[in-house]
Short mmCIF file of C-alpha atoms in Angstrom, two decimals:
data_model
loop_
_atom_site.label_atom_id
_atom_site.label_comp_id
_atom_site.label_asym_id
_atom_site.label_seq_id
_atom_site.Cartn_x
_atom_site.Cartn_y
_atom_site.Cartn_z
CA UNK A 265 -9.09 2.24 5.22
CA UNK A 266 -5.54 3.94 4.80
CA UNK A 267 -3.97 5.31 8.02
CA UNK A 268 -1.65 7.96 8.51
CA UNK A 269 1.75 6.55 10.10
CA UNK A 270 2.91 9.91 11.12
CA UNK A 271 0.04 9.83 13.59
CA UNK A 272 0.73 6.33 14.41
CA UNK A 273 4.05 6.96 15.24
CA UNK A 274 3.47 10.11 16.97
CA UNK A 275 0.73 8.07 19.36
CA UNK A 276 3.85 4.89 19.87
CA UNK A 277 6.51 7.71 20.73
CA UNK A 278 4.62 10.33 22.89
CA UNK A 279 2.42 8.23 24.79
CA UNK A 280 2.86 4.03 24.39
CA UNK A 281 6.59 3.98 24.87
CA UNK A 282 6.84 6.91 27.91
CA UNK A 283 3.96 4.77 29.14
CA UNK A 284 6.21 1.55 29.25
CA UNK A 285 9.52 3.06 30.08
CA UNK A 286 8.14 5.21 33.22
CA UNK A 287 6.06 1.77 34.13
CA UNK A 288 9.71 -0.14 33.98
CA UNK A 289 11.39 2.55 35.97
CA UNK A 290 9.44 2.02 38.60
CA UNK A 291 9.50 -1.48 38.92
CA UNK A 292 13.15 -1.28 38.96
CA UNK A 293 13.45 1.75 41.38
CA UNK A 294 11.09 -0.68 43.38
CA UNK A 295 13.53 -3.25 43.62
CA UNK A 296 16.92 -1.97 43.50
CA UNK A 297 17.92 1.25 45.34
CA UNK A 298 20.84 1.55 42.48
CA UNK A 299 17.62 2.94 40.18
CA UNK A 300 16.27 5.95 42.83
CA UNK A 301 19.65 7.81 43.08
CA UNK A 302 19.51 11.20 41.36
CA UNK A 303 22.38 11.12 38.85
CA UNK A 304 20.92 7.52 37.54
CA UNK A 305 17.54 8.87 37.13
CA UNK A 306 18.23 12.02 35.44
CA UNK A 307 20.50 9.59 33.10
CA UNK A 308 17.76 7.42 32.09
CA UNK A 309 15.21 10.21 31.52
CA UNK A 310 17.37 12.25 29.72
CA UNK A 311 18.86 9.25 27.06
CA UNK A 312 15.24 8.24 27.05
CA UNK A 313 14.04 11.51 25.78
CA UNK A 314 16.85 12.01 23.51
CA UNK A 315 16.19 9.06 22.00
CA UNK A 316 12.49 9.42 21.38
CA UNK A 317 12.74 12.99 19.95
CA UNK A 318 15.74 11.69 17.40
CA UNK A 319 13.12 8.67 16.79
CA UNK A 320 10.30 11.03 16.07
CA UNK A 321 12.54 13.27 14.04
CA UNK A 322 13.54 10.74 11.94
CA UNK A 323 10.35 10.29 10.79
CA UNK A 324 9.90 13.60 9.08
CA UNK A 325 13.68 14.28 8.37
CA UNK A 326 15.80 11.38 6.74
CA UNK A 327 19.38 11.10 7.04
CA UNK A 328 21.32 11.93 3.58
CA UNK A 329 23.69 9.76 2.37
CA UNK A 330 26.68 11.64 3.50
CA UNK A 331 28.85 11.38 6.55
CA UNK A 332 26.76 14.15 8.39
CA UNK A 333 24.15 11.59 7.08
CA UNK A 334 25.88 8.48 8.73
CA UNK A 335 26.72 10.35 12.08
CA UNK A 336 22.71 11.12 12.21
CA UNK A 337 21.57 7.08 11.40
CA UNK A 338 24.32 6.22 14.10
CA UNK A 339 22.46 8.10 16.20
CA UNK A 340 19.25 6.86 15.47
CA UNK A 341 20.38 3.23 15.75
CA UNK A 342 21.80 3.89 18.82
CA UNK A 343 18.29 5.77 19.97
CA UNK A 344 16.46 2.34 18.73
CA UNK A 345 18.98 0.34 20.95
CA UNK A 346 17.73 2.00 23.85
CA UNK A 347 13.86 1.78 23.37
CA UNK A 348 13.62 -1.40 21.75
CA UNK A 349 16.20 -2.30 24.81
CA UNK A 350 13.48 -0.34 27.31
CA UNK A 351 10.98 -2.22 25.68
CA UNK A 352 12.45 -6.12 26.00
CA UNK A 353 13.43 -5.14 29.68
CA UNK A 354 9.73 -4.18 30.26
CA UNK A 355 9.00 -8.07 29.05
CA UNK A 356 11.53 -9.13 30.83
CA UNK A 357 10.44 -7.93 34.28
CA UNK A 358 7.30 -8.84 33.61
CA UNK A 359 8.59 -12.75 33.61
CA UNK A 360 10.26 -11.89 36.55
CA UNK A 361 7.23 -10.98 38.15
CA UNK A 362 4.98 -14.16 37.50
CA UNK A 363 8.40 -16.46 38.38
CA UNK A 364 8.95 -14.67 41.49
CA UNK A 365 6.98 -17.06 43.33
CA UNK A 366 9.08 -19.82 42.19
CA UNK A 367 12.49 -17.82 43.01
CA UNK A 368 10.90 -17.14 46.25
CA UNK A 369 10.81 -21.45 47.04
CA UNK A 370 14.37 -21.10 46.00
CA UNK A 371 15.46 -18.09 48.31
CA UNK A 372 13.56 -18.55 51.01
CA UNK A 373 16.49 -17.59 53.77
CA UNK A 374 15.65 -16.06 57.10
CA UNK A 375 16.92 -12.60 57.28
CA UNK A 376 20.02 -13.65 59.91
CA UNK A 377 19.83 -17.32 58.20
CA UNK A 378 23.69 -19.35 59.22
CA UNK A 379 24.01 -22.16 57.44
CA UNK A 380 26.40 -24.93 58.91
CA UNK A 381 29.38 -22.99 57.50
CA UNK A 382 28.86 -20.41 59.86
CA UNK A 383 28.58 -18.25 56.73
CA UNK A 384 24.94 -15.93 56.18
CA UNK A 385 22.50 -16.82 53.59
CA UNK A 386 21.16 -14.59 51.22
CA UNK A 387 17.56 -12.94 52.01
CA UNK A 388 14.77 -12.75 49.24
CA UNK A 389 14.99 -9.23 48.98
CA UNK A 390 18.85 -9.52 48.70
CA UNK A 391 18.29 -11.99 46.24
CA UNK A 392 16.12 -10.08 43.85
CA UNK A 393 17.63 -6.95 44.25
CA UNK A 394 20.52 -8.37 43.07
CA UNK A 395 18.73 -9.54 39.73
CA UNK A 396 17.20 -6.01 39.42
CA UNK A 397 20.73 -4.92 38.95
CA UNK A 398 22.07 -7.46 36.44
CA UNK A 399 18.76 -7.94 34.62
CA UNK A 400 18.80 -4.19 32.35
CA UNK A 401 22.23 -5.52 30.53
CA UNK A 402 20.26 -8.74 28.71
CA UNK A 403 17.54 -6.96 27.35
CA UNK A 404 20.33 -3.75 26.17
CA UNK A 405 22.54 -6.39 24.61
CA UNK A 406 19.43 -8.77 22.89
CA UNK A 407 18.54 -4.89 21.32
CA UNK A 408 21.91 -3.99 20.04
CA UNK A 409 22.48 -7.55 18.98
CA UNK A 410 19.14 -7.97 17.19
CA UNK A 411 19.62 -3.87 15.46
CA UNK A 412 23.17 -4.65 14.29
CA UNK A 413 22.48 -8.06 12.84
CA UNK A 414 18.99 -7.20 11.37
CA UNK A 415 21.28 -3.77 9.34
CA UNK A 416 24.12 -6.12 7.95
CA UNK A 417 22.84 -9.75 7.36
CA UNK A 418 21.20 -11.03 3.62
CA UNK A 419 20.17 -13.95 3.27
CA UNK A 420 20.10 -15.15 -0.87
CA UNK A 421 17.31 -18.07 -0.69
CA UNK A 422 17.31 -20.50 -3.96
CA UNK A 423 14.15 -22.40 -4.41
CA UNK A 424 13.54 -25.15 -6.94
CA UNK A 425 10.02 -25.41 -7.52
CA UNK A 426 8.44 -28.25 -9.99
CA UNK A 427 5.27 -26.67 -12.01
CA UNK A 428 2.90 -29.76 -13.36
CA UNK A 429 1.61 -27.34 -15.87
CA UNK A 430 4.91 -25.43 -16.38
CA UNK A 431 5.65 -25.73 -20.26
CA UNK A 432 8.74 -27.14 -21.03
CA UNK A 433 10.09 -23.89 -22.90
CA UNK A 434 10.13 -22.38 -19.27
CA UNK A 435 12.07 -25.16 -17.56
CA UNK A 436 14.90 -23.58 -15.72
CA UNK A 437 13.26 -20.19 -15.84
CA UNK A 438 14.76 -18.05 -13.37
CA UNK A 439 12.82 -15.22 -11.47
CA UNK A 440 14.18 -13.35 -8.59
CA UNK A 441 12.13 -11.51 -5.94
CA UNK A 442 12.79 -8.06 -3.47
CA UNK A 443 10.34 -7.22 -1.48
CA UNK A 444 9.47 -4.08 1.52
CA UNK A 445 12.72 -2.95 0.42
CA UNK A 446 11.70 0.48 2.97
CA UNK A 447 14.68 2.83 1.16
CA UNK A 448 14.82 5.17 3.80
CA UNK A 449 16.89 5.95 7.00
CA UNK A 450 17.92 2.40 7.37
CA UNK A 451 18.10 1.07 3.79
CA UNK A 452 20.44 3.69 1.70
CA UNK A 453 21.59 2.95 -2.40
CA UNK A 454 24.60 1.40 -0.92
CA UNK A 455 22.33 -1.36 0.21
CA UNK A 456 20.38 -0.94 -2.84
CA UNK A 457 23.63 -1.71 -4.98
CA UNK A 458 24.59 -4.71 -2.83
CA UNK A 459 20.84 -6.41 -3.16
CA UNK A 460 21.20 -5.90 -6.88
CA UNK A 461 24.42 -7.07 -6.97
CA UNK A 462 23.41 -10.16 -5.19
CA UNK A 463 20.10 -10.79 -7.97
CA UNK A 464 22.39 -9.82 -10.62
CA UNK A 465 25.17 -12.60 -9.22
CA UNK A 466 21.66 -15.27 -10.15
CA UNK A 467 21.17 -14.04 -13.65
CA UNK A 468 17.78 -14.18 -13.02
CA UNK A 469 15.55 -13.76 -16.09
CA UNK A 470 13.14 -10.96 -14.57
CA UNK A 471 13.13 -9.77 -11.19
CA UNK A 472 10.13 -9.08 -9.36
CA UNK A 473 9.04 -6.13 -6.71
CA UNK A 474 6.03 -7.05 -4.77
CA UNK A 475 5.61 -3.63 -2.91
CA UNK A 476 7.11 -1.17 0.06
CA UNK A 477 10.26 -0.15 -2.12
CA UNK A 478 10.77 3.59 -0.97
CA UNK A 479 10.02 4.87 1.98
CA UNK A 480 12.00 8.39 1.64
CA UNK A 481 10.67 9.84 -1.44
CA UNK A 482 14.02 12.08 -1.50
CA UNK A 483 15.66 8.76 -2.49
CA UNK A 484 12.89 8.19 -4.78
CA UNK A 485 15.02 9.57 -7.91
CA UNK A 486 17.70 7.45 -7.30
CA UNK A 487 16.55 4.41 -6.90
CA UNK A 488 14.21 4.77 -10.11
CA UNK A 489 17.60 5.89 -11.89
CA UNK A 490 18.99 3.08 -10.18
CA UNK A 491 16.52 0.30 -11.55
CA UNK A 492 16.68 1.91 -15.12
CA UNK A 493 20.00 1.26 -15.00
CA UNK A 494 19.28 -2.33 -13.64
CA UNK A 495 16.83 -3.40 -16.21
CA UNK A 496 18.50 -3.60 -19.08
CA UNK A 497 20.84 -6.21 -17.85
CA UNK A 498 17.63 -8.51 -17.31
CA UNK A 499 16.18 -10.24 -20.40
CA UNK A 500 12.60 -9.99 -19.52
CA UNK A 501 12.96 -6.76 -17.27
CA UNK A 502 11.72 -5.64 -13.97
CA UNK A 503 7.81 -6.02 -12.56
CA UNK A 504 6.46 -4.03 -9.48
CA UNK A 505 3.03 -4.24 -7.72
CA UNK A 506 1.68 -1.68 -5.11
CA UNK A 507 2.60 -2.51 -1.19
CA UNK A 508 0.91 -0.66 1.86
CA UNK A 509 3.93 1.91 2.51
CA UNK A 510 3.34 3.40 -1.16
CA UNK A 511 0.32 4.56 -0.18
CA UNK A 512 1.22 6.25 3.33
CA UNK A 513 4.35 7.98 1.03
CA UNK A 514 3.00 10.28 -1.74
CA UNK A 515 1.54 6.96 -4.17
CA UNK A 516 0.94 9.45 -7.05
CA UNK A 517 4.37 10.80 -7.17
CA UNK A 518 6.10 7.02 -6.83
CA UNK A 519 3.61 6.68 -9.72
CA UNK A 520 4.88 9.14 -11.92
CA UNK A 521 8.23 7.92 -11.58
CA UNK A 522 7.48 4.75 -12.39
CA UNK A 523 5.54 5.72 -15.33
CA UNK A 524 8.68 7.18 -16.41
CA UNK A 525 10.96 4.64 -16.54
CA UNK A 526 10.91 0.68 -18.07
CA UNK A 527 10.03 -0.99 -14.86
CA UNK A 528 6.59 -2.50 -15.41
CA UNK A 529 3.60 -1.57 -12.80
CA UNK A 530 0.92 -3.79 -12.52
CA UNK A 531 -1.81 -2.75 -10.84
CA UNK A 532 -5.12 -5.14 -10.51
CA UNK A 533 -4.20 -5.94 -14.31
CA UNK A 534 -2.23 -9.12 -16.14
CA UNK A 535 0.56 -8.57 -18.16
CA UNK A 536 2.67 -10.96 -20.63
CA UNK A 537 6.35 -11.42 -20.21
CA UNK A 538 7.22 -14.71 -22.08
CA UNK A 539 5.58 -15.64 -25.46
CA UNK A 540 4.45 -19.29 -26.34
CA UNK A 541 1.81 -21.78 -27.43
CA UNK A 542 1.25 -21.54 -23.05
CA UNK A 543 2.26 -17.33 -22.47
CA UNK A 544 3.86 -16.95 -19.12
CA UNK A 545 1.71 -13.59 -17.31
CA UNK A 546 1.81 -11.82 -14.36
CA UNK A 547 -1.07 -10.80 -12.32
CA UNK A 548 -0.22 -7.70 -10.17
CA UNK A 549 -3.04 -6.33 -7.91
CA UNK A 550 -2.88 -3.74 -5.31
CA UNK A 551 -2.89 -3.48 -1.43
CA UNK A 552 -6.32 -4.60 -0.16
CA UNK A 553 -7.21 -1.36 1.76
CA UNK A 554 -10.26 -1.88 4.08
CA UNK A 555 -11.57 -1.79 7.84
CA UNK A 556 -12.16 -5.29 9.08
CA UNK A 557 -11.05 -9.18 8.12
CA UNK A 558 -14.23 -9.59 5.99
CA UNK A 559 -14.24 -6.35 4.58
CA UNK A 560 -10.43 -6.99 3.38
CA UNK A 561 -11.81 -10.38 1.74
CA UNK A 562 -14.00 -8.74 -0.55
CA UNK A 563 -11.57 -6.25 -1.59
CA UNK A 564 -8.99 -9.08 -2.22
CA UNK A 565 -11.92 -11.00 -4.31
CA UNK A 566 -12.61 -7.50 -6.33
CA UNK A 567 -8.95 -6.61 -6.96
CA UNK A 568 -7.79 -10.53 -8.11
CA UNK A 569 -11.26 -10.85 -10.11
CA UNK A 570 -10.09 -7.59 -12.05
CA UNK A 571 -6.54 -9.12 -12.61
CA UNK A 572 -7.64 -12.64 -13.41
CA UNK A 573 -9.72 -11.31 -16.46
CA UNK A 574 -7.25 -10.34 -18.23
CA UNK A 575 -5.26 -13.18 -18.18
CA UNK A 576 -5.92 -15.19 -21.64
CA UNK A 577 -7.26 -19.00 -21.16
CA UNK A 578 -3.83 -20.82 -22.05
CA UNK A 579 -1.79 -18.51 -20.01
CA UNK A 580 0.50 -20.19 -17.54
CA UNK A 581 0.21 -17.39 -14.75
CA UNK A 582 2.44 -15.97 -11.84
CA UNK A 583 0.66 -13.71 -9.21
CA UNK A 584 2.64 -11.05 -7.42
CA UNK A 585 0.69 -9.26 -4.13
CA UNK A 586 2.35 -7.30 -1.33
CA UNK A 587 -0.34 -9.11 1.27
CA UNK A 588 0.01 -12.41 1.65
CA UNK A 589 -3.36 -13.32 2.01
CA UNK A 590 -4.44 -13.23 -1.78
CA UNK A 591 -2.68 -16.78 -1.28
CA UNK A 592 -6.45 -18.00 -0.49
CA UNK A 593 -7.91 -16.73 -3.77
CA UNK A 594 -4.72 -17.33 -6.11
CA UNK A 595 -5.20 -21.41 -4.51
CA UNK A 596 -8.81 -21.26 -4.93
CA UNK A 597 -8.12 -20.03 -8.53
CA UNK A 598 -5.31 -22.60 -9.01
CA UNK A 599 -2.28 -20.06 -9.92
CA UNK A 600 0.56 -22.25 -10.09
CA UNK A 601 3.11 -19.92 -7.88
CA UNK A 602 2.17 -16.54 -5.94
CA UNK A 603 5.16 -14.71 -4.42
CA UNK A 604 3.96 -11.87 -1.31
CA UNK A 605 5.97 -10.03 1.35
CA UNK A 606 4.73 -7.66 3.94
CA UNK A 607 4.88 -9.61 7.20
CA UNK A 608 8.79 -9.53 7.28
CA UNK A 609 8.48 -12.61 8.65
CA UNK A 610 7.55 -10.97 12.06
CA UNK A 611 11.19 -9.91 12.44
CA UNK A 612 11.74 -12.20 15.18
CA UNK A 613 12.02 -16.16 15.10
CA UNK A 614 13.20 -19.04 16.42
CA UNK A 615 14.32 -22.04 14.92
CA UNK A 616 13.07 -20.89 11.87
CA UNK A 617 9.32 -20.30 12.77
CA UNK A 618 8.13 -16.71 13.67
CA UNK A 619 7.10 -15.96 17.47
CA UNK A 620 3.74 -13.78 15.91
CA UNK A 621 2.07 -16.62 14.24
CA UNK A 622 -1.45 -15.62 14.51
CA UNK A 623 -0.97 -12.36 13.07
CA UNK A 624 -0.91 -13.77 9.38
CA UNK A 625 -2.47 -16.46 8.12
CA UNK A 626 0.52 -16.60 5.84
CA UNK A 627 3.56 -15.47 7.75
CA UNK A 628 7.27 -16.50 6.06
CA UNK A 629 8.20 -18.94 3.36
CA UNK A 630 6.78 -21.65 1.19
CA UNK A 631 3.43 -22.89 1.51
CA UNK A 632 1.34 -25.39 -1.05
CA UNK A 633 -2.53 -25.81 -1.85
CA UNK A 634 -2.62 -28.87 -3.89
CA UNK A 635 -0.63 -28.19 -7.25
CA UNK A 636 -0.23 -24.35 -6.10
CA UNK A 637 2.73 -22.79 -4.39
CA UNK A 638 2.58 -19.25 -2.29
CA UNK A 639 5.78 -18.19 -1.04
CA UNK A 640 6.00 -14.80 1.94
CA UNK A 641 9.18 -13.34 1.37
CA UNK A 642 10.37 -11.58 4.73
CA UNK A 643 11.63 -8.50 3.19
CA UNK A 644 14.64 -7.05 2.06
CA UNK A 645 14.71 -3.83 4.80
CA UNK A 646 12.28 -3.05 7.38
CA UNK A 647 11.13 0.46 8.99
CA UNK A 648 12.08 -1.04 12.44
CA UNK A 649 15.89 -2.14 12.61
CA UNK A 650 15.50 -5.19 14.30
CA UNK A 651 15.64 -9.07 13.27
CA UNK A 652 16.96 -11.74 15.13
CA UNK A 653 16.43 -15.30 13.10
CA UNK A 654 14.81 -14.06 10.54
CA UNK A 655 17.12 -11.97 8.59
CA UNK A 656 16.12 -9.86 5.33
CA UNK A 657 16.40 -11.49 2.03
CA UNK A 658 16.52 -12.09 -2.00
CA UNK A 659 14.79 -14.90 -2.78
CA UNK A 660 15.07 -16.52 -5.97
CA UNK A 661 13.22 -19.12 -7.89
CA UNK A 662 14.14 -21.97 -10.59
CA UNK A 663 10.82 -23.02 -12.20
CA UNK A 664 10.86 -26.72 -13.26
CA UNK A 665 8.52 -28.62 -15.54
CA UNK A 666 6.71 -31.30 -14.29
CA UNK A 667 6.20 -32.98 -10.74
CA UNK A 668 9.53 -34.22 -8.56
CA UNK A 669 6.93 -36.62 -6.17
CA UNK A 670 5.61 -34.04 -3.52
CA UNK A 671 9.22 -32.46 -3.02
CA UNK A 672 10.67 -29.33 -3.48
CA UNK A 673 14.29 -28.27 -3.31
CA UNK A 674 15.03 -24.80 -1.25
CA UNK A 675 18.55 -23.71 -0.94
CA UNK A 676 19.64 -20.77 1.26
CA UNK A 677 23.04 -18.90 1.58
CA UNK A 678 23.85 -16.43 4.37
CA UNK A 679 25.81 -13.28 3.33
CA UNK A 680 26.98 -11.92 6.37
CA UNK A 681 29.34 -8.82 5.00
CA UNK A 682 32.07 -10.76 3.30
CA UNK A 683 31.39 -14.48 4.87
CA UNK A 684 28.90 -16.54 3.24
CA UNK A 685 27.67 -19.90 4.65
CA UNK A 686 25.45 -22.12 2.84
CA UNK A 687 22.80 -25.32 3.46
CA UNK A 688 20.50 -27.55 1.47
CA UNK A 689 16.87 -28.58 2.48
CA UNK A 690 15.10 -31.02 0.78
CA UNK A 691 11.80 -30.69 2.63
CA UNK A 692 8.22 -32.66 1.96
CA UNK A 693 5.56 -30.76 0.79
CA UNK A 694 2.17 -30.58 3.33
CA UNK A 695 -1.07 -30.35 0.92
CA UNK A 696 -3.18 -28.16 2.78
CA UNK A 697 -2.34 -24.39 2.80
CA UNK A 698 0.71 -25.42 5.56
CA UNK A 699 3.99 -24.24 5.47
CA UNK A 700 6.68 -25.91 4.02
CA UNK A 701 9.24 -24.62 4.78
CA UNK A 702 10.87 -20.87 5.86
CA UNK A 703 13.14 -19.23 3.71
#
């Protein structure tokens, strides 16, 4: 069941968020006097409004790539800034509010309390309204910190991967992946022409898509002109499969253009990329549209089952789905290596893990079902500009023939504008379905 975003959004904008930001206000008007004067709340009301109706704007009306263009996304960064801020100071007060009790043990003064000094001790109330004050500028500079460093950090991930049944004409194959790419207000052909630059910099041997590449179809044209260009420098070309965000964009124009050019759509089908006495294929299927877990399940079954029979017996086969959870029938199937996106990782994580686990089964990097590898790449862009720990990425992958003794070899290097920093994991391999490791 497909749902319309615009209405989505309209419902977070006009009625969730107002909801939570005049909820805040009043908890902080309720403890700090600072929030009731006139000037302050006309401030806050005002910026918040602002800042919804550029929000809501943007969704209709994308900023061009011009400097008109980049005065409009500064403003809408600095309009996400203040909601996702409103939003994080909302959580925040609400931990306030169940540890009060405990800050209460702490600051439990008598109102005209003298301490041996001679000098007066703080009341409760003097104590929290004091918090109330400081506590908006941690959640304001968590937002701006996590909205800036989610727009400029890439992460390049290099995995090593041994493939039992990879044959040895494929060792050292080389196949990079960009996925929810979201071109749009907050992913423009300048950061287009830095992630190719970045897959180009591997000399990958074919890159993959796996789904949400545009989300402004008036940049549509471009980046289609910009792939052409792309995909003659790869020897074995470029391969896309259908994400979710197609779909809520105009999917039968995005199909036309790619009809039109040399990238290679596959769609619930298998296609061929490398002969040999052991053919390397792709199996591309589409988004698993449907209302309901078990519902989803049978759509996943339907879509890979149409895929799968196209795939000749001696083919050694990749499988490339935007939703992660076609991991359960590639494993079941025995695909040797399934490469996904669409969670983006959650957006938010700390030491490496995701703070949404239960909303995926599958949520961010590597995972392994016996002989089988699934890896959830967190996404190039996003439609909300905000990461913090789990920045966008490239992923790429060196296929290796035969078994390295339950290890596998990940590699990750941080582009952060012009500074790169780089590590080297070496992590052991849980049978299992279980993550290995993030990327």
């Amino acid at each position: 069941m497909q749902q319309n975003p615009f209405l989505l959004s309209l419902l977070f904008i006009l009625v969730i968020v107002p909801g939570v930001c005049w909820l805040g206000y009043r908890i902080l008007a309720k403890w700090h006097p600072f929030y009731t004067m006139r000037p302050v709340r006309i401030f806050y009301w005002s910026v918040t409004g602002l800042s919804l109706a550029i929000i809501l704007l943007s969704r209709r009306f994308r900023p061009a790539e011009s400097l008109t263009g980049e005065f409009i996304r500064g403003l809408l960064y600095v309009s996400y800034t203040w909601i996702i801020g409103l939003l994080l100071l909302m959580a925040l007060l609400f931990l306030l509010h169940i540890t009060r009790d405990t800050a209460k043990r702490f600051c439990k003064a008598k109102a005209a309390a003298v301490n041996g000094n001679g000098y007066e001790g703080i009341t409760r109330r003097q104590f929290i309204q004091g918090v109330a004050a400081a506590v908006p500028a941690l959640p304001f500079t968590g937002s701006g910190f996590g909205i800036f460093n989610g727009d400029r950090e890439i992460v390049l991930s290099r995995h090593e991967i041994h493939l039992p049944g990879l044959p040895p004409e494929f060792d050292r194959l080389k196949v990079a992946q960009v996925s929810d790419a979201h071109i749009g207000p907050f992913f423009g052909m300048s950061k287009l022409e830095r992630v190719l630059a970045m897959v180009e910099g591997e000399k990958p041997d074919f890159l993959a898509i796996t789904g949400d590449l545009v989300d402004d179809l008036d940049l549509l044209a471009p980046t289609m002109e910009r792939l052409n260009r792309f995909h003659a420098l790869l020897p074995h070309g470029i391969y896309y499969c259908w994400g979710n965000h197609e779909y809520f964009r105009d999917i039968n124009r995005i199909r036309r253009a790619v009809a039109a050019s040399p990238v290679t759509l596959i769609e619930n089908d298998a296609c061929k990329v490398l002969d040999g006495n052991r053919p390397l294929f792709l199996l591309g299927v589409d988004y698993p549209w449907a209302r309901g877990g078990a519902n989803q399940s049978i759509v996943r079954e339907n879509y890979f089952a149409q895929a799968a029979r196209k795939l000749p017996a001696a083919a050694f086969p990749v499988l490339l789905a935007h939703h992660p959870d076609f991991f359960d029938n590639a494993f079941a199937a025995g695909i040797p290596l399934s490469l996904s996106g669409h969670t983006h990782g959650g957006q938010i994580a700390v030491g490496g893990k995701s703070i949404f686990p239960v909303q995926y089964k599958y949520m961010r990097g590597m995972y392994r079902n016996g002989a089988s590898y699934g890896y959830v790449n967190v996404g190039a862009g996003h439609w909300l500009p905000f990461r913090i720990g789990c920045p966008a990425e490239v992923a790429v992958f060196t296929l290796r023939s035969g078994d390295l003794g339950g290890k596998v070899g990940l590699k990750v290097d941080k582009e952060c504008g012009s500074q790169v920093a780089g590590f080297h994991i070496n992590s052991g391999i849980v049978p299992g379905g279980n993550s290995i490791a993030d990327g």
